[in-house]
CSV table of C-alpha atoms and ligand atoms in Angstrom, one decimal:
chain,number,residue,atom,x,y,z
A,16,UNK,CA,90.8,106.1,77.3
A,17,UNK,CA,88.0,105.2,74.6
A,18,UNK,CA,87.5,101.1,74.4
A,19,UNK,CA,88.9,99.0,72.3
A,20,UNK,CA,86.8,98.0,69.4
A,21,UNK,CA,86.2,94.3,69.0
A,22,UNK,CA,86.2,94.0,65.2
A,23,UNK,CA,83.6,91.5,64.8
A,24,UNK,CA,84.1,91.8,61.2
A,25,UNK,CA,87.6,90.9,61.1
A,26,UNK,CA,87.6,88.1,63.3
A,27,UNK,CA,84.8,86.6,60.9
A,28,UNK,CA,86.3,86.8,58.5
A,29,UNK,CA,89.7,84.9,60.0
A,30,UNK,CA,87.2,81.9,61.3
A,31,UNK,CA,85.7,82.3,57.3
A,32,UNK,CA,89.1,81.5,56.4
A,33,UNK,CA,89.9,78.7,58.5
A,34,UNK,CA,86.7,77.1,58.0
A,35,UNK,CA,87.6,78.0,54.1
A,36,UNK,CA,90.7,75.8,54.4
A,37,UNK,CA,89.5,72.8,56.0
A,38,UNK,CA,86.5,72.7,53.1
A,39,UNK,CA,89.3,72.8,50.4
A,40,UNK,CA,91.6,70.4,52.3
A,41,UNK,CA,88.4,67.6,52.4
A,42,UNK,CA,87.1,68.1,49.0
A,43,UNK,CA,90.7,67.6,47.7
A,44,UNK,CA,91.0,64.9,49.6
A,45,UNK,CA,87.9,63.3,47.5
A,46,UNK,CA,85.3,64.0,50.9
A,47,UNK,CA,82.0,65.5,50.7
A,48,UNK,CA,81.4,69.2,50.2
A,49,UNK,CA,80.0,70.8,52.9
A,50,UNK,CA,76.6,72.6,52.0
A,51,UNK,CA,73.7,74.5,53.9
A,52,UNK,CA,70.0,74.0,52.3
A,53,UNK,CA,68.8,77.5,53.3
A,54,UNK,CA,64.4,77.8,53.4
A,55,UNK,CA,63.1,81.2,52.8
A,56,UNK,CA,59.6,81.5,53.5
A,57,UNK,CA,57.2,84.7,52.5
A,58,UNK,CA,59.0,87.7,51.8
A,59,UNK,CA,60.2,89.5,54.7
A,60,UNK,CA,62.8,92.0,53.2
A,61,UNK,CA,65.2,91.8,56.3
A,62,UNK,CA,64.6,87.6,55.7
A,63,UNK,CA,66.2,88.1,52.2
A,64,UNK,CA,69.2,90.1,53.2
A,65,UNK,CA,70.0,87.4,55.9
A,66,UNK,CA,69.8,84.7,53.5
A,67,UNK,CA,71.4,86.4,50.9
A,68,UNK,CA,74.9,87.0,53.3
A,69,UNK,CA,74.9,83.7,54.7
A,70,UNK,CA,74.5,82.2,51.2
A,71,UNK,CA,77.1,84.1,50.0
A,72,UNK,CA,79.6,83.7,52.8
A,73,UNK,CA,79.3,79.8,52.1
A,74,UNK,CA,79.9,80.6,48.3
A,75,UNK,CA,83.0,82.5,49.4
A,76,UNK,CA,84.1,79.4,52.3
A,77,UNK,CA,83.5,77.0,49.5
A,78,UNK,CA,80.3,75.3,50.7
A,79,UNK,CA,77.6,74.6,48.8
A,80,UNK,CA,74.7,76.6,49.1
A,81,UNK,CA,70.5,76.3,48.0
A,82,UNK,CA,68.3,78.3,48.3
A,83,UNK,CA,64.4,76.9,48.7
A,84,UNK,CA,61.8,79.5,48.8
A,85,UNK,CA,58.1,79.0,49.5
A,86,UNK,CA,55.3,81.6,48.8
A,87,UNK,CA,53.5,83.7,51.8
A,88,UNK,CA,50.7,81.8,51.8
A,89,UNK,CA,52.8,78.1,51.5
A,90,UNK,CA,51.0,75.4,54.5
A,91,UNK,CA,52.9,74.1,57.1
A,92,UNK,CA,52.7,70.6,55.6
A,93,UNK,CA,54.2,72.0,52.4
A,94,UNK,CA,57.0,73.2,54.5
A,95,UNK,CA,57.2,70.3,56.4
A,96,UNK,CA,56.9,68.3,53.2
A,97,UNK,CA,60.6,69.9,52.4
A,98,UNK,CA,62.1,69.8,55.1
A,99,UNK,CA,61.6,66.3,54.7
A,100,UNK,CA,63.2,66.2,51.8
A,101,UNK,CA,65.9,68.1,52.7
A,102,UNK,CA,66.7,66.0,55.8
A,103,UNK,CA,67.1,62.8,53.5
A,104,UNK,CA,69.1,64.4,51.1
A,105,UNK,CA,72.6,63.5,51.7
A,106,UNK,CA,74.5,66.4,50.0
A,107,UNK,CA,72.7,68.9,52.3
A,108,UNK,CA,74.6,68.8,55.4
A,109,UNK,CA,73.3,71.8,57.1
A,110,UNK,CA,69.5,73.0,56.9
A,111,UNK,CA,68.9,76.6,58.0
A,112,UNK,CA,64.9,77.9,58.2
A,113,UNK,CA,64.8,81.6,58.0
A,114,UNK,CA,62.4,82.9,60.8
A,115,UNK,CA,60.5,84.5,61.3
A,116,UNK,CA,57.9,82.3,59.9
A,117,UNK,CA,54.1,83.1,58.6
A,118,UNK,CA,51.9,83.3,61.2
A,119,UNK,CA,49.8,80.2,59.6
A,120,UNK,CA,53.1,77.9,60.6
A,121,UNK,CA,53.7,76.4,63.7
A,122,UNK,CA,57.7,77.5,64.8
A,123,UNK,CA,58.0,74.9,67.2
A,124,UNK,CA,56.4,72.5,65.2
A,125,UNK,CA,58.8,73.3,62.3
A,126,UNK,CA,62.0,72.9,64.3
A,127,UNK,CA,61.1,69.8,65.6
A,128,UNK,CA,61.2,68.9,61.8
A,129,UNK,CA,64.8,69.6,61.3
A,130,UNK,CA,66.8,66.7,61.8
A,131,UNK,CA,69.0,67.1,64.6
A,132,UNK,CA,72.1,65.9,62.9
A,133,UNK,CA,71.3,68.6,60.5
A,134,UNK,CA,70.4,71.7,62.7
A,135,UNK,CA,73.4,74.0,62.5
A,136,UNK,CA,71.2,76.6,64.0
A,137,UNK,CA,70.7,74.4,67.2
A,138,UNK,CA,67.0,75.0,67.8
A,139,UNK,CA,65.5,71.7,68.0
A,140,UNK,CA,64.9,70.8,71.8
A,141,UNK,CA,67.3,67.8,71.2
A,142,UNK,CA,70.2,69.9,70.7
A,143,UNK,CA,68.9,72.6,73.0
A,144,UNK,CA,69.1,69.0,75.4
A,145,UNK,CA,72.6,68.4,74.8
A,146,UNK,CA,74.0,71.8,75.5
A,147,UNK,CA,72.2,72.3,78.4
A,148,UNK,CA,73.6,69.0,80.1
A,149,UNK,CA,76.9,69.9,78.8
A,150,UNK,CA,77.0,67.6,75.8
A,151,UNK,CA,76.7,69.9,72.8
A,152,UNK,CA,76.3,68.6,69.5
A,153,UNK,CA,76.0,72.0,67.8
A,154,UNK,CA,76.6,75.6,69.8
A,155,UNK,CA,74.0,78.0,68.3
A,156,UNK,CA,75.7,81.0,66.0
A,157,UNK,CA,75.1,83.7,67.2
A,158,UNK,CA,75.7,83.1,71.5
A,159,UNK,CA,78.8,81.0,69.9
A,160,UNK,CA,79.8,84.4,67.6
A,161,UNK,CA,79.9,86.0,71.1
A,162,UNK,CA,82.1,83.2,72.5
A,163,UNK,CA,84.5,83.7,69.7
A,164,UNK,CA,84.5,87.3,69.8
A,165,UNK,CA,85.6,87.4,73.7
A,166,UNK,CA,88.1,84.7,73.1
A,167,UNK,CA,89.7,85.7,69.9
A,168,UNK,CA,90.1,89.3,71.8
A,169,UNK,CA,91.8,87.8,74.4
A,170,UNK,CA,89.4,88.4,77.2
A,171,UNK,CA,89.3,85.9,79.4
A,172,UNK,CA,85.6,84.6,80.5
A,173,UNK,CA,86.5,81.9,83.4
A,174,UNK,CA,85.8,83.3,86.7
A,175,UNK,CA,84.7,86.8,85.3
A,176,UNK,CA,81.3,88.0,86.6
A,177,UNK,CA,78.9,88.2,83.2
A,178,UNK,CA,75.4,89.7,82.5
A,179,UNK,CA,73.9,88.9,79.9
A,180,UNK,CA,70.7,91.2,79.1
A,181,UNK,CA,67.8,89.4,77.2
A,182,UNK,CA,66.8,85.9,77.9
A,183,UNK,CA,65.5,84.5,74.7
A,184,UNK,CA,65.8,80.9,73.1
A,185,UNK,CA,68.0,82.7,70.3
A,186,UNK,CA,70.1,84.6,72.2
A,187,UNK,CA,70.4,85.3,75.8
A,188,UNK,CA,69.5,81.3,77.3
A,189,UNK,CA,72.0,79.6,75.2
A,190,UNK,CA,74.4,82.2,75.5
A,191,UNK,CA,74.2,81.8,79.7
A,192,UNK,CA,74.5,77.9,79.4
A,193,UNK,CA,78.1,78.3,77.2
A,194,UNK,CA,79.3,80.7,79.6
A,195,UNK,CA,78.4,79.7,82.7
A,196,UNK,CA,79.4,75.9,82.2
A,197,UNK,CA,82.5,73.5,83.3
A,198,UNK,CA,84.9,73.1,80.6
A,199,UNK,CA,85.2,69.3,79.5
A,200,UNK,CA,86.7,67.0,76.8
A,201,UNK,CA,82.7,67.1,75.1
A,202,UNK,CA,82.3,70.6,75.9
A,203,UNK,CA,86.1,72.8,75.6
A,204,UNK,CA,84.0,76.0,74.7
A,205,UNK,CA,82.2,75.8,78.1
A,206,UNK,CA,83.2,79.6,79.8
A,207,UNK,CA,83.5,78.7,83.4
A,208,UNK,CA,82.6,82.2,84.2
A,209,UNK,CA,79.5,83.3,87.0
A,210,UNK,CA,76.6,84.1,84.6
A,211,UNK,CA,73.3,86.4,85.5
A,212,UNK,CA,71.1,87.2,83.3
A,213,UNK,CA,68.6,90.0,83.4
A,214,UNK,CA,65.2,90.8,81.6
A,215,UNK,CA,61.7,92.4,81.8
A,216,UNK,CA,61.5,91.2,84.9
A,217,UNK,CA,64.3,92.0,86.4
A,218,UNK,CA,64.2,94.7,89.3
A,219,UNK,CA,67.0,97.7,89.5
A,220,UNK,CA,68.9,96.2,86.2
A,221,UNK,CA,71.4,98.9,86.2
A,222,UNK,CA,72.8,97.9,89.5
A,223,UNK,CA,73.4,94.1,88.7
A,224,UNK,CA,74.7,95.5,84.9
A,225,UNK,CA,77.5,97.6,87.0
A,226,UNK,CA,78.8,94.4,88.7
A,227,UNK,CA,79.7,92.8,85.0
A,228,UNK,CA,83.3,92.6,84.0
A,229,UNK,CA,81.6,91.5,80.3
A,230,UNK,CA,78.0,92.6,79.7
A,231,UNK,CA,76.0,91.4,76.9
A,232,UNK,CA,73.3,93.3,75.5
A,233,UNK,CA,70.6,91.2,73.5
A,234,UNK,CA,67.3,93.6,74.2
A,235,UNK,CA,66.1,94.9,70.5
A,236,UNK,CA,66.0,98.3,72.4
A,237,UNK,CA,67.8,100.7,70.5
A,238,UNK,CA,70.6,102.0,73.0
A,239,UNK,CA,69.7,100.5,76.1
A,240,UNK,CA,72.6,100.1,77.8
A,241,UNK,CA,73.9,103.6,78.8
A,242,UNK,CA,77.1,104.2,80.1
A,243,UNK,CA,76.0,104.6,83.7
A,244,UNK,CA,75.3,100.7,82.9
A,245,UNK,CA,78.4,99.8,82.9
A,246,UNK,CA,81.6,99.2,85.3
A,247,UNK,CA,84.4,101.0,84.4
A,248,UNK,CA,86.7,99.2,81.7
A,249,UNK,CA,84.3,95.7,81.1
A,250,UNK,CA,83.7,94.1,78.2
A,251,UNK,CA,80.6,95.4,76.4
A,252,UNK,CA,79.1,93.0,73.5
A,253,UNK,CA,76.6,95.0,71.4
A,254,UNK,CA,74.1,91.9,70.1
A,255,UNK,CA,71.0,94.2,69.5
A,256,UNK,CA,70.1,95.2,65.5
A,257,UNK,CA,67.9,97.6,65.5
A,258,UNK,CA,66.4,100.4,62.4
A,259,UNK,CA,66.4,104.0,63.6
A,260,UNK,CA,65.6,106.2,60.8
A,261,UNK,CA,67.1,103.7,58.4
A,262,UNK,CA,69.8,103.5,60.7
A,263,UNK,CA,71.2,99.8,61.9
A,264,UNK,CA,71.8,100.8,65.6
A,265,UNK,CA,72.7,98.7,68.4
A,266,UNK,CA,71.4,97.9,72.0
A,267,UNK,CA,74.6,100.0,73.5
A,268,UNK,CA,74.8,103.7,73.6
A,269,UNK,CA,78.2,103.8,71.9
A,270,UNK,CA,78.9,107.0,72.1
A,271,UNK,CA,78.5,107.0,75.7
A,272,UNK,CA,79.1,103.5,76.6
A,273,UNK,CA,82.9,103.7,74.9
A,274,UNK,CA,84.5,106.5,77.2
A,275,UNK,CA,83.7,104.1,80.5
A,276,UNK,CA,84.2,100.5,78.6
A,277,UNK,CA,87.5,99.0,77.9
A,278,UNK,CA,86.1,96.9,75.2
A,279,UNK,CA,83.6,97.6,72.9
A,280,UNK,CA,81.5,95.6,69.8
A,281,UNK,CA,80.2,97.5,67.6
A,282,UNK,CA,77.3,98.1,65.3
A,283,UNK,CA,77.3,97.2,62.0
A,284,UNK,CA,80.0,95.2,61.9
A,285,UNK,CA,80.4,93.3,65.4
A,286,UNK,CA,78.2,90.2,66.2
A,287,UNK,CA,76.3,90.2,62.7
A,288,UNK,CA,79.2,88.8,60.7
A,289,UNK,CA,80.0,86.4,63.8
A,290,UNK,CA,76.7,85.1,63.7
A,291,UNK,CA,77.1,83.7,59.8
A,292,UNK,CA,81.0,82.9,60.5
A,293,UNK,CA,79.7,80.4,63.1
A,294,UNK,CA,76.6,79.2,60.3
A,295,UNK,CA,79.6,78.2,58.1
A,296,UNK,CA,81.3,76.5,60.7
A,297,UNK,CA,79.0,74.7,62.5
A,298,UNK,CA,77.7,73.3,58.6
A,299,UNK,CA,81.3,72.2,58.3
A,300,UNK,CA,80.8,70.7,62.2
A,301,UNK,CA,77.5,69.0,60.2
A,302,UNK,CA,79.5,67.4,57.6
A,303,UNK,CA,81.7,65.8,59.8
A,304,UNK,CA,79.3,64.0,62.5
A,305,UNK,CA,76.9,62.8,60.1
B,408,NAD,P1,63.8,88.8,72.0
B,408,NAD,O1,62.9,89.9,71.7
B,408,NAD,O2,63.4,87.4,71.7
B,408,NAD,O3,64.3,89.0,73.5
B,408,NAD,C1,64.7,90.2,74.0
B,408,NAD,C2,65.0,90.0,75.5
B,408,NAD,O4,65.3,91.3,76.1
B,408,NAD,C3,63.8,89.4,76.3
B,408,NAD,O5,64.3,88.3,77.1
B,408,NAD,C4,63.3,90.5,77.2
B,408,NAD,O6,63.0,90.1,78.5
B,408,NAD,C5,64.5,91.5,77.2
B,408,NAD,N1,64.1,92.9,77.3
B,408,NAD,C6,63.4,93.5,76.3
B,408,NAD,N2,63.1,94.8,76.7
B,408,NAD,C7,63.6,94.9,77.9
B,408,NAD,C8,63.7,96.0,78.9
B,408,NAD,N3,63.1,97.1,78.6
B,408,NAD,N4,64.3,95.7,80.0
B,408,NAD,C9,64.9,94.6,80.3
B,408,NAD,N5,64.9,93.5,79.4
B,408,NAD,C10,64.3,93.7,78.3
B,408,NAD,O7,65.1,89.2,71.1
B,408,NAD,P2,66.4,88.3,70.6
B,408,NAD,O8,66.0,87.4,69.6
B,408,NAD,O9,67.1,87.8,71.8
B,408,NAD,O10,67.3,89.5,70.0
B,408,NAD,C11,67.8,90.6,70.8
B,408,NAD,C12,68.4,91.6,69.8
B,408,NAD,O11,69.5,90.9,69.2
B,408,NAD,C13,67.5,92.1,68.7
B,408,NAD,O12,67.9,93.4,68.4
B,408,NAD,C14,67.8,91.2,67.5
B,408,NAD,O13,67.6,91.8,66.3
B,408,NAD,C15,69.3,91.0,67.8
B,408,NAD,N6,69.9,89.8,67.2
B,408,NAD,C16,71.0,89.9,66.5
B,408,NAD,C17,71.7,88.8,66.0
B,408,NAD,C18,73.0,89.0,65.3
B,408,NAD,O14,73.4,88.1,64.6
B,408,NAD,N7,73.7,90.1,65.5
B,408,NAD,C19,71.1,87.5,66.1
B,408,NAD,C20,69.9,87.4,66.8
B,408,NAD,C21,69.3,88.6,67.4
């Protein structure tokens, strides 16, 4: 039997609702607006169509929405200039900084800048901090937009055995510390489940893949995971975007991966529209703790 497909797009847009809801409910009620200060540095055409769906999906959620943009050749103290700004400016509850950034600018240095209370991306090393000791402030969107995914499918994560492929700061780390954590009163999203993760370095990949009742793929390979990858009815997560001849494929061979998995995400239209569902709501999350 082919897998299910897990409809990343629809279940965005449910938590784009809900998230929708409780905007309308506060600013009704007289509280402040929700709204995300979005920074767009240089150019980059694949920077501007990230910005411009996550701006619009807090347009459509009822959140406020700016858009800063600095030129190419802007210094690091001009950007660190308004992120000052931004951080003391009590409308903007959320501050996002499109990355990547010009190679003149310093990315750590930047998201050290963001004020903590205000990083709905959770980069800074604070909030990095708190989610690894189990304390999160902020979960980061697009590990969380996995999270969501699994649990608004109803597949269960404690106890399952889950490989997560890629071990970036974006993606595969934080992903591995929500998943592999005990649930708690500070920490409910924590997934209780026994967590590997694999990379570059990792010797006969395949083999620990096979073990995974959900695998993760968040490579930038374009079809990586193949179908001899993967234990017969798991959970497959497709993270990976990738361009093949103007194509947006994934990091999962669909066609093969979807006659062995029982679950499937796919691409376009799986973890990308998570990823900005869980912007919106952790700018709403911003809102409420500051
Ligand atoms: P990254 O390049 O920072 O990390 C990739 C990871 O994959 C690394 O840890 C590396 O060790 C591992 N890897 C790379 N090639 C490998 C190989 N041949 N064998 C084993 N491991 C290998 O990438 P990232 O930021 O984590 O992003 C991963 C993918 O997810 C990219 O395609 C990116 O575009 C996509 N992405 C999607 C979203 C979304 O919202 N859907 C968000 C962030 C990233």
């Amino acid at each position: 039997m082919p897998a299910l497909k897990i409809d990343g797009q629809a279940i965005a847009a449910s938590i784009q609702a809900e998230v929708a809801a409780v905007v309308a409910e506060r600013v009704q009620a007289g509280r402040r607006q929700p709204g995300l200060a979005a920074v767009l540095v240089g150019d980059n055409p694949a920077s501007e169509v990230y910005v411009r769906n996550k701006r619009k999906a807090c347009e459509t959620a009822g959140l406020a929405s700016w858009l800063h943009r600095l030129p190419a050749t802007a210094s690091q103290q001009d950007l660190l200039d308004l992120i000052g700004t931004l951080n003391g400016d009590p409308l903007v509850s959320g501050i996002l900084v499109q990355l990547p950034l010009p190679k003149q600018m310093d990315e750590g240095a930047v998201i050290r800048a963001v004020s903590p209370l205000k990083d709905v991306d959770c980069f800074h090393p604070e909030n990095v901090g708190l989610l690894a000791a189990g304390h999160p402030r902020f979960l980061p969107c697009t590990p969380l937009g996995v999270h969501q995914m699994l649990v608004r499918s109803g597949i269960s994560i404690a106890g399952k055995q889950i490989v997560v492929i890629g071990r970036s700061n974006i993606v595969g780390k934080p992903l591995a510390l929500i998943l592999m954590q005990k649930p708690t009163k500070a920490f409910p999203e924590a997934g209780d489940a026994t967590v590997t993760v694999v990379h570059r370095g990792t010797r006969d990949l395949p083999s620990i893949c096979r073990q995974a009742d959900i695998l993760v793929a968040a490579v930038g390979v374009p079809r990586f995971v193949t179908a001899e990858m993967v234990k017969p009815g798991a959970a497959v997560i497709d993270v990976g975007i990738n361009s093949v001849d103007g194509k947006l494929v994934g990091d999962v061979d669909e066609a093969s991966v979807a006659a062995v998995a029982g679950w499937l995400s796919p691409v376009p239209k799986g973890v990308g529209p998570m990823t900005i569902a869980m912007l919106l709501h952790n700018t709403l999350r911003a809102t409420m703790i500051s």
